[in-house]
Short mmCIF file of N, CA and C in Angstrom, two decimals:
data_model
loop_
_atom_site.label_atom_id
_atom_site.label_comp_id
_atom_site.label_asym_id
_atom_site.label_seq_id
_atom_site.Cartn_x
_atom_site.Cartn_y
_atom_site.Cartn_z
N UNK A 32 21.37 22.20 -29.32
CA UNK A 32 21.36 20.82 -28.88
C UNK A 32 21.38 20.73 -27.36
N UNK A 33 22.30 21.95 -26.79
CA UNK A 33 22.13 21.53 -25.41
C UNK A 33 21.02 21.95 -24.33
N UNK A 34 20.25 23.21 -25.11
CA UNK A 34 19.00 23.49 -25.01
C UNK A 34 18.06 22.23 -24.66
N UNK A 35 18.05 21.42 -25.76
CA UNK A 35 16.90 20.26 -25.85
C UNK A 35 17.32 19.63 -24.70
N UNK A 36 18.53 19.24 -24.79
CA UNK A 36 19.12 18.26 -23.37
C UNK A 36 18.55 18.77 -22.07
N UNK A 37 18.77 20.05 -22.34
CA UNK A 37 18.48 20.31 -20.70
C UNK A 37 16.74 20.38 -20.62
N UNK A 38 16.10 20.70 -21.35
CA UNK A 38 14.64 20.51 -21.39
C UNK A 38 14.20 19.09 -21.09
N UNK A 39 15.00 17.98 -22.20
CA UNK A 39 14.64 16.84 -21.78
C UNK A 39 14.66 16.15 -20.14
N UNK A 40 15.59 16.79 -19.91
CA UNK A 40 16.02 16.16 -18.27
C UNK A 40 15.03 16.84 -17.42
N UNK A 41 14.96 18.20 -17.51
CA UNK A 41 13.80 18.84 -16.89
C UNK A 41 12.66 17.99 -16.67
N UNK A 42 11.96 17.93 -18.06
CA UNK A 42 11.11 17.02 -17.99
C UNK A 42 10.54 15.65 -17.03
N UNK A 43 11.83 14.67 -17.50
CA UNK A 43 12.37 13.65 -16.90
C UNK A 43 11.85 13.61 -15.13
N UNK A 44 12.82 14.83 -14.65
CA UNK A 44 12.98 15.25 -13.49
C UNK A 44 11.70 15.52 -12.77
N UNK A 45 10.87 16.36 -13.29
CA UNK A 45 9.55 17.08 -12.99
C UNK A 45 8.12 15.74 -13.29
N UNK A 46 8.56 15.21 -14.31
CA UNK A 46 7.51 13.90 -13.75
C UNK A 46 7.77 13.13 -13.39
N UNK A 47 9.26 12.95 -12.95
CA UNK A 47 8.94 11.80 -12.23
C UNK A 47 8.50 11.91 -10.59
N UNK A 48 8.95 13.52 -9.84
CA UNK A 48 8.08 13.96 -8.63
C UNK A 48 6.69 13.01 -8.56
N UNK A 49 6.16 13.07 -10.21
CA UNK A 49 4.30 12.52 -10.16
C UNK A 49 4.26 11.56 -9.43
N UNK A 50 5.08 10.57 -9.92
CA UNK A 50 5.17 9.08 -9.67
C UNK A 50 5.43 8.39 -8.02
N UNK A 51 4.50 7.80 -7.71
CA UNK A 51 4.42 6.78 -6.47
C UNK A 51 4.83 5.84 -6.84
N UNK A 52 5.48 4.90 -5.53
CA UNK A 52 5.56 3.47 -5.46
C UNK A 52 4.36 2.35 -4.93
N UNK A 53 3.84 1.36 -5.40
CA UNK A 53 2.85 0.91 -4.75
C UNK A 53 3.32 -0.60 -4.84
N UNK A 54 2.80 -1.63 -3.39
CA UNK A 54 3.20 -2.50 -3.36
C UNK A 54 2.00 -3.37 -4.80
N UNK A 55 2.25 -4.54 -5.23
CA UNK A 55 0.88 -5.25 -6.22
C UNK A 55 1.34 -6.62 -5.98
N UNK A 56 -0.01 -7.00 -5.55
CA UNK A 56 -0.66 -8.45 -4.90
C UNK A 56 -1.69 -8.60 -4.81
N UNK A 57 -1.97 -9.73 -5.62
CA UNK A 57 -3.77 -10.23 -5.12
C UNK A 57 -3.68 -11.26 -4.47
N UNK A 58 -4.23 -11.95 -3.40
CA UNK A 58 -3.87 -12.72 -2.50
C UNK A 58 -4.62 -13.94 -3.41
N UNK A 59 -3.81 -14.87 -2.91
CA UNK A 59 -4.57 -16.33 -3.44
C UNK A 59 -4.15 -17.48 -2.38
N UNK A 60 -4.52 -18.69 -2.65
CA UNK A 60 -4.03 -19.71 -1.57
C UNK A 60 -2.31 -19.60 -1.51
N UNK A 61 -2.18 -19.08 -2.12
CA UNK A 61 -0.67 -19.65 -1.58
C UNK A 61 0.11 -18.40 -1.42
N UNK A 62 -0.75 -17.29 -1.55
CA UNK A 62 0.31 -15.63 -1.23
C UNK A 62 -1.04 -14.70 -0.41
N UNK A 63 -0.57 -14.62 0.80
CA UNK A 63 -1.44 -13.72 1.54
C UNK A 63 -0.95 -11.87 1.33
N UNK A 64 -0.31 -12.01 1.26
CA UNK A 64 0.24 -10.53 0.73
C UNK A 64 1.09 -9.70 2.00
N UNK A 65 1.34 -10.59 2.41
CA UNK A 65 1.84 -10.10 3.69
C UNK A 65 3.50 -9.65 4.25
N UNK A 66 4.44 -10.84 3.24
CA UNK A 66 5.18 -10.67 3.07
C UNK A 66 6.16 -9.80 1.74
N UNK A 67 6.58 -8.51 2.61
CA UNK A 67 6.93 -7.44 1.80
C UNK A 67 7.96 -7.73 0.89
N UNK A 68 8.76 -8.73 1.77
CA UNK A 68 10.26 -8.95 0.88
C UNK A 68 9.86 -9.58 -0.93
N UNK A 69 8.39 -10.14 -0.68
CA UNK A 69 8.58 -11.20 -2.18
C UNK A 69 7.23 -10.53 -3.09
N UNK A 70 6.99 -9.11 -2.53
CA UNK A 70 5.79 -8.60 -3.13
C UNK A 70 6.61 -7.59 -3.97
N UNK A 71 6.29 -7.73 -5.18
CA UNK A 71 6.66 -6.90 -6.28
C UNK A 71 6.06 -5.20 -6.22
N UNK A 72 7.27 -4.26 -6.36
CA UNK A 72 6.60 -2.75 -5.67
C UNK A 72 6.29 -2.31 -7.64
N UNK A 73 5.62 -1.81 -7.88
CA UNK A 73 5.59 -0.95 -9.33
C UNK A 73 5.13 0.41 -8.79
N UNK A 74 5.96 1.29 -10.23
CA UNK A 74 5.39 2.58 -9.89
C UNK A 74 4.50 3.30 -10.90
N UNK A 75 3.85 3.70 -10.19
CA UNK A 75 2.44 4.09 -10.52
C UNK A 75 2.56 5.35 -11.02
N UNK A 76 2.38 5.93 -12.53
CA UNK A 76 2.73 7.02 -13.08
C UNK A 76 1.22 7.68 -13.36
N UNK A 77 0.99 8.87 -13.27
CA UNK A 77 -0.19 9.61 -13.68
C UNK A 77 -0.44 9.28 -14.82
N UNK A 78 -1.88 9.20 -15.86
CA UNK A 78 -2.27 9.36 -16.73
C UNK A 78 -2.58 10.95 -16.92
N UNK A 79 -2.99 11.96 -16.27
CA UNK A 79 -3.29 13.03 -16.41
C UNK A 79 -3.17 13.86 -15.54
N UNK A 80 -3.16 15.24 -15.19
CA UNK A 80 -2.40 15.69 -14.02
C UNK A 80 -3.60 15.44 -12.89
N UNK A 81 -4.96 15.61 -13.86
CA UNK A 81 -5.78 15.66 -13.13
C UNK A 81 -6.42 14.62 -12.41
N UNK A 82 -5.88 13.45 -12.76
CA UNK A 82 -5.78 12.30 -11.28
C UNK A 82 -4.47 11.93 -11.37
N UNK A 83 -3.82 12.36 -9.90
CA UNK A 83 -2.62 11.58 -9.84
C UNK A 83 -2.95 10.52 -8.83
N UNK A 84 -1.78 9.74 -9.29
CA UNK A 84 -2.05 8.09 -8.69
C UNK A 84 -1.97 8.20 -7.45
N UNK A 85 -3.02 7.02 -7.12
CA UNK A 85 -2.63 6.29 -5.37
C UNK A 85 -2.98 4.90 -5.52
N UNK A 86 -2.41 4.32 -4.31
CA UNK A 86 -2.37 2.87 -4.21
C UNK A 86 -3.00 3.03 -3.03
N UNK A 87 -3.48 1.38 -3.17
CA UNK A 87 -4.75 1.06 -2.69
C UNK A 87 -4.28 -0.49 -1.85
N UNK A 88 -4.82 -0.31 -0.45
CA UNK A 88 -4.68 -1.75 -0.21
C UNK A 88 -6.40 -1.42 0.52
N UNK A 89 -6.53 -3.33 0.08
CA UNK A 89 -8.68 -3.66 0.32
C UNK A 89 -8.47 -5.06 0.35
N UNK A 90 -9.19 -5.11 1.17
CA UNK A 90 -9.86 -6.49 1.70
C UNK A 90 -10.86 -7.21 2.21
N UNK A 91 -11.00 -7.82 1.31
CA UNK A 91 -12.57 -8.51 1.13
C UNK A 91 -13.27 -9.74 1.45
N UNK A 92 -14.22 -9.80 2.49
CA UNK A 92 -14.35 -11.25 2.86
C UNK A 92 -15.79 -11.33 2.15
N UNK A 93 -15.03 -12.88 1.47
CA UNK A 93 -15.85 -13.45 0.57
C UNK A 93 -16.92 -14.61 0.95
N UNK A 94 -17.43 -15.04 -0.18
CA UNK A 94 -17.73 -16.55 0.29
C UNK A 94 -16.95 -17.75 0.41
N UNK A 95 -15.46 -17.15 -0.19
CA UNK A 95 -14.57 -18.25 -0.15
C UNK A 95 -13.31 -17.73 1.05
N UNK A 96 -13.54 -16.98 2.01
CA UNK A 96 -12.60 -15.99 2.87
C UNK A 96 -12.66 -14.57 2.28
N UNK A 97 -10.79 -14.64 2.67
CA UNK A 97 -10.65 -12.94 2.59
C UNK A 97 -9.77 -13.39 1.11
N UNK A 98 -9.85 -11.55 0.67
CA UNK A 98 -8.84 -11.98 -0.50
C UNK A 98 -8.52 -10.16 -0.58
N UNK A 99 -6.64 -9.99 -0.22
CA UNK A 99 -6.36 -9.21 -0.03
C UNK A 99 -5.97 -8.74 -1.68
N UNK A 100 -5.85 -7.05 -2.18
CA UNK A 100 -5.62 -6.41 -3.03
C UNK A 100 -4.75 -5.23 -2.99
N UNK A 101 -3.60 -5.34 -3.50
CA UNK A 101 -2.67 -4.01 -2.88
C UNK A 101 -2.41 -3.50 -4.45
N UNK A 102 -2.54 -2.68 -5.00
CA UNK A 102 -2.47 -2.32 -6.56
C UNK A 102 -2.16 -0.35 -6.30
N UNK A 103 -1.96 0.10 -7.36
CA UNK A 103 -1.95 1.34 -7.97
C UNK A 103 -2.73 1.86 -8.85
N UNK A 104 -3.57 2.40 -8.83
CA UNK A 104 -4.41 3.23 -9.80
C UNK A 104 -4.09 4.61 -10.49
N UNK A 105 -4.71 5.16 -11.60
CA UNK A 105 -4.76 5.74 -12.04
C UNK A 105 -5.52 7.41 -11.82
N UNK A 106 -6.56 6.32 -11.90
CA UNK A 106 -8.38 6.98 -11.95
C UNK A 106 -9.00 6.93 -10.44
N UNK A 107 -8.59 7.90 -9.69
CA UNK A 107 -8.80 7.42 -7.68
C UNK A 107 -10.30 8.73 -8.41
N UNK A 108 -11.43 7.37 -8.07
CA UNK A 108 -13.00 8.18 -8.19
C UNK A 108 -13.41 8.17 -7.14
N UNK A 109 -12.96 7.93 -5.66
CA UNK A 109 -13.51 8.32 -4.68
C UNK A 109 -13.95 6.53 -4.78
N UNK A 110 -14.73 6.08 -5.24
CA UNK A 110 -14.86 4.88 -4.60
C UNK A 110 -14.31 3.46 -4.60
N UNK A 111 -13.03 3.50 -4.66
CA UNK A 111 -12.03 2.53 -4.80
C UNK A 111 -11.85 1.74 -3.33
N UNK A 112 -13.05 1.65 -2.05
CA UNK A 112 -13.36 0.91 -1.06
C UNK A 112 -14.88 0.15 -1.21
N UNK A 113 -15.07 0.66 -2.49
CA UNK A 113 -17.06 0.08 -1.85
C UNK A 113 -16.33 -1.54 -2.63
N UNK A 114 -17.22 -2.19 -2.48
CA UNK A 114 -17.16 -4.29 -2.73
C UNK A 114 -17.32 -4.05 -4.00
N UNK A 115 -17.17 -5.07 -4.86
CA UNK A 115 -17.16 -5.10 -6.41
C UNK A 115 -18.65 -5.84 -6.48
N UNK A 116 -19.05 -6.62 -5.66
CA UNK A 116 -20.00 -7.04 -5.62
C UNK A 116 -21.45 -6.86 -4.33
N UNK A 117 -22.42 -7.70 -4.37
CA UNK A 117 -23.12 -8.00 -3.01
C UNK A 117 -22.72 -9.26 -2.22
N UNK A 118 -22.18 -9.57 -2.82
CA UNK A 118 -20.95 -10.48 -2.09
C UNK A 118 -19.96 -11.11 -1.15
N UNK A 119 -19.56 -9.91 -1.70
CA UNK A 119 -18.56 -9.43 -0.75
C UNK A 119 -18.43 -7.93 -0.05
N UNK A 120 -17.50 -8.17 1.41
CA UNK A 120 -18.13 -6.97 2.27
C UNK A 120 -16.36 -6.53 2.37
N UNK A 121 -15.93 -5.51 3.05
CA UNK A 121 -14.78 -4.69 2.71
C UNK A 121 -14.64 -4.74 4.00
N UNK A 122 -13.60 -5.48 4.35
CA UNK A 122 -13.22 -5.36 5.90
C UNK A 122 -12.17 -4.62 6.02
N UNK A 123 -11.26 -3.97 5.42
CA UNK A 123 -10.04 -2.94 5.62
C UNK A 123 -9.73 -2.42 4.04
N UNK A 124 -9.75 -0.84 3.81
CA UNK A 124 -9.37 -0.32 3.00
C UNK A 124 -8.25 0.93 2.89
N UNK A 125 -7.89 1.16 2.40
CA UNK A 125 -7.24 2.53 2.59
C UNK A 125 -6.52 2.65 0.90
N UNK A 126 -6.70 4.11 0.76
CA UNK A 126 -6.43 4.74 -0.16
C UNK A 126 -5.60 5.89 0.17
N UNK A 127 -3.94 6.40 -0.49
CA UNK A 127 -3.48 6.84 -0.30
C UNK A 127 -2.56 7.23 -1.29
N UNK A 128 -0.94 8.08 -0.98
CA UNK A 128 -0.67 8.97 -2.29
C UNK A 128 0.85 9.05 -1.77
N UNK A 129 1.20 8.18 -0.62
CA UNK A 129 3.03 8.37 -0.91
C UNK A 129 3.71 6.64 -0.88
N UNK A 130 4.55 6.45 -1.26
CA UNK A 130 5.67 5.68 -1.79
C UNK A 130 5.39 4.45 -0.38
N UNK A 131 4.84 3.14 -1.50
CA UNK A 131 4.42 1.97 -0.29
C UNK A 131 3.60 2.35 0.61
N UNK A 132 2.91 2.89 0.59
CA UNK A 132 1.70 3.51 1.56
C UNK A 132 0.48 2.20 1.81
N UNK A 133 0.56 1.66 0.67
CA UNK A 133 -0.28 0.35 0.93
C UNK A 133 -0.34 -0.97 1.48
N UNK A 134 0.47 -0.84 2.31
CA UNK A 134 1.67 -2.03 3.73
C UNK A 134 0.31 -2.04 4.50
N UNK A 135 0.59 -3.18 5.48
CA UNK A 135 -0.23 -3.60 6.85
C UNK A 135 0.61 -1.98 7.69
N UNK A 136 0.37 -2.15 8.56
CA UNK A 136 0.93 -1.56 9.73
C UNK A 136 1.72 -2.46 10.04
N UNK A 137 2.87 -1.60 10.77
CA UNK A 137 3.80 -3.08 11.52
C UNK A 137 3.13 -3.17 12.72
N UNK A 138 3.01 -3.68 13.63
CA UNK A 138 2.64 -4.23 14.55
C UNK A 138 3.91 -4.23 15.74
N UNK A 139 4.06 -3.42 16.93
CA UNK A 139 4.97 -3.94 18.17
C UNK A 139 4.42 -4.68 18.90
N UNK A 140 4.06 -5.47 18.89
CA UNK A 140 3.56 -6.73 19.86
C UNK A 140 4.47 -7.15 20.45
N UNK A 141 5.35 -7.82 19.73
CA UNK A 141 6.39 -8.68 20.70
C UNK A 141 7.41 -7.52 21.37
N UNK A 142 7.24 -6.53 20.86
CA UNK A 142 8.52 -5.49 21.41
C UNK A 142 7.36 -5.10 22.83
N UNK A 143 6.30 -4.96 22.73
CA UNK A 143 5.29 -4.74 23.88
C UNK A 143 5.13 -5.74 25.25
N UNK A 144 5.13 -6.90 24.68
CA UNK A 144 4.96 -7.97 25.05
C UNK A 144 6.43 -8.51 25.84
N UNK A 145 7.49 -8.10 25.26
CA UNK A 145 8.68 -7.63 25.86
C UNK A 145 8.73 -6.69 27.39
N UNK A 146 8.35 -5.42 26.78
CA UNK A 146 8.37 -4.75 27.89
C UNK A 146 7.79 -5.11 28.61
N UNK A 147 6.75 -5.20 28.71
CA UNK A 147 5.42 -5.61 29.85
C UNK A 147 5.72 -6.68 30.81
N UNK A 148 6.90 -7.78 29.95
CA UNK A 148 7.77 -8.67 31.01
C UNK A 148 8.15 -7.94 32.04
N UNK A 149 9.28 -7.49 31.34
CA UNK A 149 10.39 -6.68 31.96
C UNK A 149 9.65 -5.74 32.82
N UNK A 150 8.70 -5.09 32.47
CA UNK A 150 7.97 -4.25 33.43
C UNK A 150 7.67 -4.93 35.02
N UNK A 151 6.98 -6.59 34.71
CA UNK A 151 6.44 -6.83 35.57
C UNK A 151 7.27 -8.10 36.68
N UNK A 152 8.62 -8.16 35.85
CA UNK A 152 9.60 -9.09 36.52
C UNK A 152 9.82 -7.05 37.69
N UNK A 153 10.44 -6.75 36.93
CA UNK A 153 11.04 -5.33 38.13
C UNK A 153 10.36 -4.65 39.20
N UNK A 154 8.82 -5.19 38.86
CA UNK A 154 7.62 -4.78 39.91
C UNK A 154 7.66 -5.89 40.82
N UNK A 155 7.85 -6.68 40.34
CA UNK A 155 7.42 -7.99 41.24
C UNK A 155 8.89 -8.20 42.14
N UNK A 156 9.80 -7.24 41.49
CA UNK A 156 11.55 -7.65 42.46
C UNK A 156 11.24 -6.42 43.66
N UNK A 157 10.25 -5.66 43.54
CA UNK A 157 9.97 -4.61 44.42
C UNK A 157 9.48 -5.15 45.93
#
């Protein structure tokens, strides 16, 4: 019995290494996908060893705007950036394989925009 136990946990243990986190949002009028705090993360478990998952963030300007996509896949065939349609054109994609990998970039602007004060108040006290 304690054989099985410890096999089971093994198990347990060893797939769950497989498993990524990916943020999932499709943008609509009223959720741009931008905000991390209210975007639901799921984790994305292999179907087979031989594709393990990645998440995907794509964005697509339409005829009606953009419409952002942050999801987890299964099946990464290499073309999980081309447009679903002629339609629409792919203005930012990325495909990737560790935990929330599918975020904007943060951005230091204001921490930049900061310094560059401060830079140019201490030049100008010169």
């Amino acid at each position: 019995m304690t054989k099985l136990l410890c096999v089971l946990i093994l198990f347990i243990v060893v797939r769950s290494g497989y498993t990524i986190k990916c943020y999932n949002c499709i943008s609509n009028a009223t959720n741009d996908c931008t905000d991390y705090s209210k975007i639901p993360v799921i984790e994305c478990v292999p179907l087979r060893d031989k594709f393990p998952p990645v998440c995907i963030r794509r964005v697509l300007q339409g005829p009606s705007g953009a419409n952002t996509t942050l999801l987890c896949t299964n099946t990464h065939t290499g073309n999980e950036c081309d447009p679903p349609s002629v339609r629409y054109n792919v203005t930012d994609c990325k495909v990737c394989q560790n935990d929330l990998c599918n975020s904007y970039p943060r951005t230091l602007s204001s921490f930049i925009l900061v310094a560059m004060l401060g830079f140019s108040a201490m030049l100008s006290s010169i």
